Amino acid sequence: MGYLNIDGKIFYNMVVNASNRLEEQKDFVNSLNVFPVPDGDTGTNMSMTLRNAVLEVASLDEKSIEIIGRQMAKGALMGARGNSGVILSQIFRGIAKGIEGKKNVDSLEFANGLAEGARFAYKAVMRPTEGTILTIIRAASESAVKSDKKDIAELMEGVCDYSKSVLDKTPDMLPVLKKAKVVDAGGMGLLVILQGMYEALKNHMENVRLKEASGAKMQSAAKNLGEQNIKYGYCTEFLIHSQTSDIEDFRKKLQNIGDSMVVVKDEDIIKVHIHTNDPGWVLSQAVKLGEMSKIKIDNMREQHRHILNIDDFKEDSSVEENHGEKELAQETEPKKYAFISVSIGDGINSIFKDLGVDYVIEGGQTMNPSTEDILNCINKLNSENVFVLPNNKNVIMAANQAAELSDKTVKVIPTKTIPQGITAITAFNSDYELDENVSAMEEAIATVTTGVVTYAVRDTELDEKDIKQGDILGLIEGKIEKVGRDKFQVCSDIIDEMTGENSELISIYYGEGCSENEVNEFVKKLEVKYEDMDIQCYSGKQPLYYFIVSVE
């Protein structure tokens, strides 16, 4: 028997299955990153965004597709991470608009929902680029609208087939994809979602359960729970700096004393998250493995009581740490101006704090904060005007979305790099009016040239450069300019290209993979070479990048 109509329950199962499929394939989607640098996070961002949409309705007993669609759209909107996640949230927002007023929908009404999803997605992007996720959602909607299938399962089969055929053509639409010999990552992520939805219909899947996310931040549907249903009261998170390679014994010790457990090892750091009633015991077991840091324990019952007292769109529904956020001192009088900065690396975080940033959200490459993360920070600030420094091109859309949802005056300064963010806040003048400061900061970031030194995560050929896994890469304004084997030499090479006769200042932020003594020797050589320029060097302690460099 086919599906001539689908209600909220069926749609929910479709999206849960899609979320599970994307979670399984997110690493593959990440691997389609055009550049072979360790920052491919499209699959992760889309998976976490979709997961948040599902969690928003996980405990609703509702058959109306209108209500399920609307709540899913809200969950996706608040959980949106990265550009791909924001676009995905807009697709769900459009679908919700298209099925508005319906308890269930037939094939034509569902097709119209997809069409609205495509319209909202295109509207969200200032300069839409074909060959991306936008092209795939448009293809999906066009296929659905043109279909004569009454059975929605058959309609979705055609949608998936046509979307895949268009995805296969994306390398012909974007030369950079053709050079890298990959299809678009966002488009692939959306295809996985569409296929997951179709699979649920094809196999008549009922009561689909959301699988646990691997290494992802566990979101809470706290507002849908009664306090008495919170079995484990303390959200406990921390890092263990350890050389141990086997964490299975540790994981087994924890599995019976809590839930929502995530124990993930990343090189010499073990990331731990668990809901438990005995955080002290958890910490006593963890310290046996190594030195601990970033310990955070939240009372979820207390937070739940707080959640119930704030209005719908301003809910602090996450009971998790907001990417290493620092606690704010409560001030009796509102400040005229306040700053939020997205940053990663203890050294760089400290620089922003020293420059007067009120709230530092830890995030950036591979760890994009969500719309809700940023919105929560905005709402906690006691300030008339809030500036947000995204410091990453993949965070700007989420920041803009958070600004639109806030009832405060929020200005997102479109900083795409850490050095741009630092320059922006140094251009700030507390005596200026709001618009004067916006102009001053935007003018200042235009004077900054940024370069980074990282490593290749895979073999590829790009811009006539033969790149092997493990090669050191030097990028200037996001483009690979130098390939080598020595990080100091590559850094020196990109500085050569970045400097000119009008350059006055070189700023260097060295990361976790650099020796302080070697860096000091390197800087001494630069001071001789660029004797007429000021050279500043800081321990950024950032992951992934050996060096972040700026020239002004």
Coordinates of C-alpha atoms in Angstrom, one line a residue:
M1 CA 0.0 0.0 0.0
G2 CA 1.3 3.4 -1.0
Y3 CA 1.1 6.8 0.6
L4 CA -1.6 9.0 -1.0
N5 CA -1.3 11.2 2.1
I6 CA 1.2 11.7 4.9
D7 CA 0.5 13.2 8.3
G8 CA 2.9 14.6 11.0
K9 CA 3.8 11.1 12.3
I10 CA 4.8 9.8 8.9
F11 CA 6.7 13.0 8.1
Y12 CA 8.5 12.8 11.5
N13 CA 9.6 9.2 10.7
M14 CA 10.8 10.4 7.3
V15 CA 13.0 13.1 8.8
V16 CA 14.3 10.9 11.7
N17 CA 15.4 8.3 9.2
A18 CA 17.0 11.1 7.1
S19 CA 18.8 12.3 10.2
N20 CA 20.1 8.9 10.9
R21 CA 21.4 8.4 7.4
L22 CA 23.1 11.7 7.3
E23 CA 24.7 11.0 10.7
E24 CA 26.1 7.8 9.2
Q25 CA 27.4 9.5 6.1
K26 CA 28.5 12.9 7.5
D27 CA 32.2 12.0 7.3
F28 CA 31.8 11.1 3.7
V29 CA 30.1 14.4 3.1
N30 CA 32.9 16.2 5.0
S31 CA 35.4 14.5 2.8
L32 CA 34.0 16.2 -0.3
N33 CA 35.5 19.5 0.9
V34 CA 37.1 21.1 -2.2
F35 CA 40.3 22.1 -0.4
P36 CA 42.3 19.3 1.2
V37 CA 42.6 21.2 4.5
P38 CA 41.4 19.9 7.9
D39 CA 38.2 22.0 8.1
G40 CA 35.7 20.0 6.1
D41 CA 32.5 20.2 8.2
T42 CA 29.6 20.5 5.9
G43 CA 28.3 17.0 6.8
T44 CA 28.7 17.6 10.5
N45 CA 26.9 21.0 10.3
M46 CA 24.0 19.6 8.3
S47 CA 23.7 16.6 10.6
M48 CA 23.7 18.6 13.8
T49 CA 21.1 21.0 12.3
L50 CA 18.8 18.2 11.2
R51 CA 19.2 16.5 14.5
N52 CA 18.1 19.6 16.3
A53 CA 15.0 19.7 14.1
V54 CA 14.1 16.2 15.2
L55 CA 14.8 16.8 18.8
E56 CA 12.5 19.8 18.8
V57 CA 9.5 17.4 18.2
A58 CA 10.8 14.2 19.7
S59 CA 8.4 14.2 22.6
L60 CA 5.4 15.7 20.8
D61 CA 2.4 13.4 20.4
E62 CA 1.0 15.1 17.4
K63 CA -0.4 13.9 14.0
S64 CA -0.8 17.3 12.3
I65 CA 1.9 17.8 9.7
E66 CA 1.5 21.5 10.0
I67 CA 2.5 21.5 13.7
I68 CA 5.3 18.9 13.2
G69 CA 6.7 20.9 10.2
R70 CA 6.5 24.2 12.1
Q71 CA 8.3 22.9 15.2
M72 CA 10.9 21.1 13.1
A73 CA 11.6 24.3 11.2
K74 CA 12.1 26.1 14.6
G75 CA 14.5 23.4 15.8
A76 CA 16.5 23.6 12.6
L77 CA 16.5 27.4 12.7
M78 CA 17.9 27.5 16.3
G79 CA 20.3 24.6 15.7
A80 CA 21.6 25.8 12.3
R81 CA 25.4 25.6 12.1
G82 CA 27.5 26.8 9.2
N83 CA 26.3 28.1 5.9
S84 CA 25.0 24.6 4.9
G85 CA 23.1 24.3 8.1
V86 CA 21.5 27.7 7.8
I87 CA 20.4 27.0 4.2
L88 CA 19.0 23.6 5.4
S89 CA 17.1 25.4 8.2
Q90 CA 15.6 27.7 5.6
I91 CA 14.6 24.7 3.5
F92 CA 12.6 23.4 6.4
R93 CA 11.2 26.8 7.1
G94 CA 9.9 26.9 3.5
I95 CA 8.5 23.4 3.8
A96 CA 6.7 24.4 6.9
K97 CA 5.2 27.4 5.1
G98 CA 4.1 25.3 2.2
I99 CA 2.2 22.8 4.4
E100 CA 0.7 25.5 6.6
G101 CA -2.9 24.8 7.6
K102 CA -2.7 21.1 6.7
K103 CA -3.3 18.1 9.0
N104 CA -2.0 15.9 6.2
V105 CA -0.9 16.5 2.7
D106 CA -1.2 14.7 -0.7
S107 CA 1.5 14.5 -3.3
L108 CA 0.8 17.8 -4.8
E109 CA 0.7 19.6 -1.5
F110 CA 4.0 17.9 -0.4
A111 CA 5.5 19.0 -3.7
N112 CA 4.5 22.6 -3.1
G113 CA 6.1 22.3 0.3
L114 CA 9.4 21.4 -1.3
A115 CA 9.0 24.2 -3.8
E116 CA 8.6 26.6 -0.9
G117 CA 11.7 25.1 0.7
A118 CA 13.7 25.9 -2.4
R119 CA 12.3 29.5 -2.5
F120 CA 13.2 30.1 1.1
A121 CA 16.7 28.7 0.6
Y122 CA 17.5 30.9 -2.4
K123 CA 16.1 33.9 -0.6
A124 CA 18.5 33.3 2.3
V125 CA 21.6 33.7 0.2
M126 CA 22.6 37.1 -1.0
R127 CA 24.4 35.9 -4.1
P128 CA 23.1 32.3 -4.9
T129 CA 25.7 30.1 -6.6
E130 CA 24.6 27.2 -8.8
G131 CA 26.2 23.8 -8.4
T132 CA 25.6 23.9 -4.6
I133 CA 22.9 22.7 -2.2
L134 CA 20.7 25.4 -3.7
T135 CA 20.7 23.7 -7.1
I136 CA 19.8 20.4 -5.5
I137 CA 16.8 21.6 -3.6
R138 CA 15.6 23.4 -6.7
A139 CA 16.0 20.3 -8.7
A140 CA 14.1 18.3 -6.0
S141 CA 11.3 20.7 -6.0
E142 CA 11.0 21.0 -9.7
S143 CA 10.9 17.2 -10.0
A144 CA 8.2 17.0 -7.3
V145 CA 6.0 19.7 -8.9
K146 CA 6.2 18.2 -12.4
S147 CA 5.6 14.6 -11.1
D148 CA 2.2 13.0 -11.9
K149 CA 2.7 10.4 -9.1
K150 CA -0.1 10.3 -6.6
D151 CA 1.9 8.0 -4.3
I152 CA 4.3 10.2 -2.3
A153 CA 6.7 7.3 -2.1
E154 CA 6.9 7.1 -5.8
L155 CA 7.1 10.9 -6.1
M156 CA 10.1 10.8 -3.7
E157 CA 11.8 8.1 -5.7
G158 CA 11.7 10.3 -8.7
V159 CA 12.8 13.3 -6.7
C160 CA 15.9 11.3 -5.5
D161 CA 16.8 10.0 -9.0
Y162 CA 16.5 13.4 -10.6
S163 CA 18.4 15.2 -7.7
K164 CA 21.2 12.7 -8.0
S165 CA 21.5 13.2 -11.7
V166 CA 21.7 17.0 -11.1
L167 CA 24.3 16.5 -8.3
D168 CA 26.5 14.5 -10.7
K169 CA 26.5 17.5 -13.0
T170 CA 27.6 20.0 -10.3
P171 CA 31.3 19.7 -11.3
D172 CA 30.3 21.1 -14.7
M173 CA 28.6 24.1 -12.9
L174 CA 31.5 25.0 -10.6
P175 CA 35.0 24.7 -12.0
V176 CA 36.5 24.4 -8.5
L177 CA 34.5 21.2 -8.1
K178 CA 35.7 19.8 -11.4
K179 CA 39.4 20.5 -10.5
A180 CA 39.0 18.8 -7.2
K181 CA 37.1 15.9 -8.9
V182 CA 34.2 16.0 -6.3
V183 CA 30.5 16.9 -6.3
D184 CA 29.2 19.6 -4.0
A185 CA 29.3 18.6 -0.3
G186 CA 26.1 20.5 0.6
G187 CA 24.3 19.0 -2.4
M188 CA 25.4 15.5 -1.4
G189 CA 24.2 16.1 2.2
L190 CA 20.8 17.2 0.9
L191 CA 20.6 14.1 -1.4
V192 CA 21.3 11.9 1.6
I193 CA 18.4 13.6 3.4
L194 CA 16.0 13.1 0.5
Q195 CA 17.1 9.5 0.1
G196 CA 16.5 8.9 3.8
M197 CA 13.0 10.3 3.6
Y198 CA 12.3 8.1 0.6
E199 CA 13.7 5.0 2.3
A200 CA 11.3 5.6 5.3
L201 CA 8.3 5.6 2.9
K202 CA 9.5 2.8 0.7
N203 CA 10.0 0.4 3.7
H204 CA 7.0 1.7 5.6
M205 CA 9.2 2.5 8.5
E206 CA 7.3 3.3 11.7
N207 CA 8.4 4.6 15.1
V208 CA 11.9 5.3 13.8
R209 CA 14.3 6.1 16.7
L210 CA 17.0 8.8 16.4
K211 CA 20.4 7.2 16.7
E212 CA 23.0 8.6 19.0
A213 CA 25.3 11.2 17.4
S214 CA 28.9 10.2 17.3
G215 CA 30.9 12.9 19.0
A216 CA 28.3 15.5 18.5
K217 CA 27.0 17.9 21.1
M218 CA 23.9 16.3 22.6
Q219 CA 21.0 18.7 22.5
S220 CA 18.2 18.6 25.1
A221 CA 14.5 18.7 24.5
A222 CA 14.2 20.0 28.1
K223 CA 11.2 22.2 27.5
N224 CA 9.1 19.2 26.6
L225 CA 9.9 17.4 29.7
G226 CA 8.6 17.7 33.2
E227 CA 11.3 18.3 35.9
Q228 CA 10.4 15.0 37.4
N229 CA 11.3 13.2 34.2
I230 CA 14.9 14.4 34.3
K231 CA 16.4 11.1 35.6
Y232 CA 20.0 12.4 35.8
G233 CA 20.3 15.9 37.1
Y234 CA 23.8 17.0 36.3
C235 CA 25.2 17.7 32.8
T236 CA 28.9 17.0 33.2
E237 CA 31.5 17.9 30.6
F238 CA 35.3 18.0 30.5
L239 CA 38.5 17.2 28.6
I240 CA 41.1 14.7 29.6
H241 CA 44.7 15.2 28.3
S242 CA 45.8 11.7 28.1
Q243 CA 48.2 9.5 26.1
T244 CA 46.0 6.4 26.6
S245 CA 44.8 4.7 23.4
D246 CA 42.1 2.5 24.9
I247 CA 39.1 4.3 26.4
E248 CA 36.7 1.4 26.3
D249 CA 37.2 0.5 30.0
F250 CA 36.5 4.1 30.9
R251 CA 33.4 4.2 28.7
K252 CA 32.1 1.0 30.3
K253 CA 32.5 2.4 33.8
L254 CA 30.3 5.4 32.9
Q255 CA 27.6 3.7 30.9
N256 CA 25.6 2.5 33.9
I257 CA 25.6 5.7 35.9
G258 CA 24.1 8.1 33.5
D259 CA 22.8 8.7 30.0
S260 CA 23.4 11.0 26.9
M261 CA 27.0 9.8 27.2
V262 CA 29.6 10.8 24.6
V263 CA 33.3 9.7 25.1
V264 CA 35.4 10.6 22.1
K265 CA 39.2 10.5 21.8
D266 CA 40.8 13.1 19.5
E267 CA 44.6 12.6 19.4
D268 CA 45.7 13.1 23.0
I269 CA 42.4 14.6 24.2
I270 CA 39.4 12.7 25.4
K271 CA 36.2 14.7 25.3
V272 CA 33.6 13.5 27.8
H273 CA 29.9 14.4 28.1
I274 CA 27.4 12.6 30.4
H275 CA 24.2 13.3 32.3
T276 CA 24.6 11.8 35.8
N277 CA 23.6 12.1 39.4
D278 CA 27.2 11.7 40.7
P279 CA 29.5 14.0 38.8
G280 CA 32.1 13.7 41.5
W281 CA 32.5 9.9 40.9
V282 CA 32.8 10.6 37.1
L283 CA 35.6 13.1 37.7
S284 CA 37.4 10.7 40.1
Q285 CA 37.5 8.0 37.4
A286 CA 38.5 10.5 34.7
V287 CA 41.5 11.9 36.6
K288 CA 43.1 8.5 36.6
L289 CA 43.5 8.8 32.8
G290 CA 45.3 12.2 32.8
E291 CA 45.1 15.9 33.5
M292 CA 41.7 17.4 33.2
S293 CA 40.5 20.8 31.9
K294 CA 37.3 22.7 30.9
I295 CA 35.3 21.0 33.6
K296 CA 31.7 22.1 33.5
I297 CA 28.8 20.8 35.6
D298 CA 25.3 22.1 35.1
N299 CA 22.2 21.4 37.2
M300 CA 19.7 20.5 34.6
R301 CA 16.7 20.6 36.9
E302 CA 17.5 24.2 37.8
Q303 CA 18.0 25.1 34.2
H304 CA 14.6 23.4 33.3
R305 CA 12.9 25.6 35.8
H306 CA 14.5 28.6 34.2
I307 CA 13.5 27.4 30.7
L308 CA 9.8 27.3 31.6
N309 CA 9.9 31.0 32.6
I310 CA 11.1 32.5 29.3
D311 CA 9.2 33.0 26.2
D312 CA 9.0 30.8 23.1
F313 CA 11.8 31.9 20.7
K314 CA 14.1 33.0 23.5
E315 CA 14.3 29.7 25.2
D316 CA 17.7 28.5 26.5
S317 CA 16.7 24.9 25.6
S318 CA 20.2 23.7 25.5
V319 CA 21.5 22.3 28.7
E320 CA 25.0 22.0 27.3
E321 CA 28.1 24.2 27.4
N322 CA 27.9 26.9 24.9
H323 CA 31.3 26.2 23.1
G324 CA 33.4 27.1 26.1
E325 CA 31.6 30.3 26.9
K326 CA 32.8 32.4 29.8
E327 CA 30.2 33.4 32.5
L328 CA 29.1 36.9 32.5
A329 CA 29.1 39.2 35.5
Q330 CA 25.6 40.6 36.0
E331 CA 25.6 44.4 35.8
T332 CA 22.9 46.6 37.3
E333 CA 23.0 49.2 34.5
P334 CA 23.1 48.2 30.8
K335 CA 26.2 48.9 28.8
K336 CA 26.0 51.0 25.7
Y337 CA 28.1 48.5 23.7
A338 CA 29.0 44.8 24.1
F339 CA 31.0 42.3 22.0
I340 CA 30.6 38.6 21.2
S341 CA 33.5 36.9 19.4
V342 CA 33.7 33.5 17.9
S343 CA 37.2 32.1 18.5
I344 CA 39.3 29.0 19.0
G345 CA 42.5 28.4 20.9
D346 CA 43.1 29.5 24.5
G347 CA 45.7 32.1 23.5
I348 CA 43.4 33.8 20.9
N349 CA 40.5 33.6 23.3
S350 CA 42.5 35.5 25.8
I351 CA 43.5 38.2 23.3
F352 CA 39.8 38.8 22.6
K353 CA 39.0 39.0 26.3
D354 CA 41.9 41.4 26.9
L355 CA 40.6 43.6 24.1
G356 CA 37.2 43.9 25.9
V357 CA 35.1 41.1 24.3
D358 CA 32.3 40.3 26.7
Y359 CA 31.5 36.8 25.5
V360 CA 33.8 34.4 23.7
I361 CA 32.1 31.5 22.0
E362 CA 34.7 28.8 21.3
G363 CA 34.2 27.7 17.7
G364 CA 35.3 28.2 14.1
Q365 CA 36.6 25.6 11.7
T366 CA 35.1 22.1 12.3
M367 CA 33.1 23.5 15.3
N368 CA 30.7 26.1 14.0
P369 CA 28.4 27.5 16.7
S370 CA 24.7 27.3 16.1
T371 CA 22.2 30.1 15.7
E372 CA 20.9 29.3 19.2
D373 CA 24.4 29.4 20.7
I374 CA 24.9 32.9 19.4
L375 CA 21.4 34.0 20.3
N376 CA 21.8 32.8 23.9
C377 CA 24.9 34.9 24.2
I378 CA 23.2 38.0 22.8
N379 CA 20.3 37.5 25.2
K380 CA 22.5 37.2 28.3
L381 CA 24.3 40.4 27.6
N382 CA 23.1 43.4 29.5
S383 CA 23.7 45.9 26.7
E384 CA 21.8 48.2 24.4
N385 CA 23.9 47.4 21.4
V386 CA 25.7 44.1 20.6
F387 CA 28.4 43.6 18.1
V388 CA 29.1 40.0 16.9
L389 CA 32.4 39.1 15.3
P390 CA 32.0 35.7 13.5
N391 CA 35.7 35.5 12.5
N392 CA 34.8 32.8 10.0
K393 CA 32.9 32.9 6.7
N394 CA 31.0 29.8 7.7
V395 CA 29.6 31.5 10.9
I396 CA 28.4 34.7 9.4
M397 CA 25.0 33.4 8.2
A398 CA 24.2 31.8 11.6
A399 CA 25.2 35.1 13.3
N400 CA 22.9 37.1 11.0
Q401 CA 20.1 34.7 11.7
A402 CA 20.7 35.1 15.5
A403 CA 20.7 38.9 15.1
E404 CA 17.3 38.8 13.3
L405 CA 15.8 36.6 16.1
S406 CA 17.0 39.0 18.9
D407 CA 14.9 41.9 20.1
K408 CA 18.2 43.8 20.8
T409 CA 20.1 46.0 18.4
V410 CA 22.7 43.6 17.0
K411 CA 25.3 44.3 14.4
V412 CA 27.2 41.5 12.8
I413 CA 30.6 42.7 11.6
P414 CA 31.4 40.3 8.7
T415 CA 34.8 39.3 9.9
K416 CA 36.0 36.1 8.1
T417 CA 39.2 35.5 10.0
I418 CA 40.6 35.9 13.5
P419 CA 43.0 38.8 12.5
Q420 CA 40.0 40.6 11.0
G421 CA 38.1 40.2 14.3
I422 CA 41.1 41.5 16.3
T423 CA 41.5 44.5 13.9
A424 CA 37.8 45.2 14.1
I425 CA 37.6 45.5 17.9
T426 CA 40.8 47.6 18.0
A427 CA 39.0 50.0 15.6
F428 CA 36.1 50.3 18.0
N429 CA 35.6 53.7 19.8
S430 CA 33.3 53.8 22.7
D431 CA 32.7 57.5 22.1
Y432 CA 31.3 56.8 18.6
E433 CA 27.7 56.3 17.7
L434 CA 26.6 52.9 16.6
D435 CA 26.7 53.5 12.8
E436 CA 30.0 55.3 13.1
N437 CA 31.5 52.2 14.8
V438 CA 30.1 49.9 12.2
S439 CA 31.7 51.9 9.5
A440 CA 35.0 52.2 11.3
M441 CA 35.2 48.5 11.9
E442 CA 34.2 47.5 8.4
E443 CA 36.7 49.9 6.9
A444 CA 39.4 48.5 9.2
I445 CA 38.9 44.8 8.3
A446 CA 39.2 45.7 4.6
T447 CA 42.9 46.6 5.3
V448 CA 43.8 43.1 6.7
T449 CA 45.3 40.4 4.6
T450 CA 45.1 37.0 6.3
G451 CA 47.2 33.8 5.7
V452 CA 47.2 30.5 7.4
V453 CA 49.6 27.5 7.5
T454 CA 48.0 24.1 7.8
Y455 CA 48.4 20.5 6.4
A456 CA 46.8 18.5 3.7
V457 CA 44.4 15.8 4.8
R458 CA 44.3 14.0 1.4
D459 CA 46.0 13.8 -2.0
T460 CA 44.6 16.1 -4.6
E461 CA 45.6 18.3 -7.6
L462 CA 44.4 21.8 -7.3
D463 CA 45.3 24.9 -9.3
E464 CA 48.1 23.0 -11.0
K465 CA 49.6 22.0 -7.6
D466 CA 50.2 18.4 -6.9
I467 CA 49.3 18.0 -3.2
K468 CA 50.0 14.9 -1.1
Q469 CA 48.5 14.0 2.3
G470 CA 50.7 15.5 5.0
D471 CA 52.0 18.4 2.9
I472 CA 52.2 21.8 4.5
L473 CA 49.9 24.2 2.9
G474 CA 50.1 28.0 2.9
L475 CA 46.8 29.8 2.1
I476 CA 46.3 33.5 1.5
E477 CA 42.7 34.7 1.8
G478 CA 41.5 31.1 1.5
K479 CA 43.5 30.2 -1.6
I480 CA 46.3 27.7 -1.5
E481 CA 49.4 29.6 -2.6
K482 CA 52.3 27.5 -1.3
V483 CA 52.9 23.8 -0.8
G484 CA 55.9 22.5 1.1
R485 CA 57.2 20.2 3.8
D486 CA 58.4 22.7 6.4
K487 CA 55.9 24.8 8.2
F488 CA 58.3 27.7 8.9
Q489 CA 59.4 27.9 5.3
V490 CA 55.8 27.9 4.0
C491 CA 54.9 30.6 6.5
S492 CA 57.9 32.7 5.4
D493 CA 56.8 32.2 1.8
I494 CA 53.3 33.4 2.3
I495 CA 54.5 36.4 4.3
D496 CA 56.7 37.3 1.3
E497 CA 53.6 37.3 -0.9
M498 CA 51.4 39.2 1.6
T499 CA 53.8 42.1 2.3
G500 CA 54.2 45.1 0.0
E501 CA 55.7 48.6 0.2
N502 CA 52.8 49.9 2.1
S503 CA 52.7 47.1 4.7
E504 CA 53.4 48.2 8.3
L505 CA 52.5 45.4 10.6
I506 CA 52.9 41.6 10.6
S507 CA 51.0 39.7 13.2
I508 CA 51.7 36.0 13.8
Y509 CA 49.6 33.6 16.0
Y510 CA 51.2 30.2 16.4
G511 CA 49.3 27.1 17.2
E512 CA 49.4 23.9 19.1
G513 CA 51.8 22.2 16.8
C514 CA 54.6 24.7 17.1
S515 CA 57.6 24.9 19.6
E516 CA 57.9 28.3 21.3
N517 CA 61.7 28.2 20.9
E518 CA 61.5 27.5 17.2
V519 CA 58.9 30.2 16.8
N520 CA 61.2 32.7 18.6
E521 CA 64.1 31.9 16.2
F522 CA 61.8 32.2 13.2
V523 CA 60.6 35.6 14.4
K524 CA 64.2 36.9 14.8
K525 CA 64.8 36.0 11.2
L526 CA 61.7 37.9 10.1
E527 CA 62.7 40.9 12.1
V528 CA 66.0 41.1 10.2
K529 CA 64.3 40.6 6.9
Y530 CA 61.5 43.1 7.5
E531 CA 63.4 45.6 9.6
D532 CA 61.1 48.5 8.6
M533 CA 58.0 46.7 9.8
D534 CA 56.5 45.9 13.3
I535 CA 56.3 42.2 13.9
Q536 CA 54.1 40.9 16.7
C537 CA 53.9 37.3 17.7
Y538 CA 51.4 35.6 20.0
S539 CA 50.8 32.0 21.3
G540 CA 47.3 31.4 19.9
K541 CA 47.2 27.7 20.9
Q542 CA 44.8 27.1 18.0
P543 CA 44.3 23.6 16.6
L544 CA 44.6 22.7 12.9
Y545 CA 46.6 25.8 12.0
Y546 CA 50.3 26.0 12.7
F547 CA 50.2 29.7 12.0
I548 CA 47.6 32.4 11.4
V549 CA 49.3 35.4 9.9
S550 CA 48.0 38.9 9.1
V551 CA 49.6 41.8 7.3
E552 CA 48.3 45.4 7.5

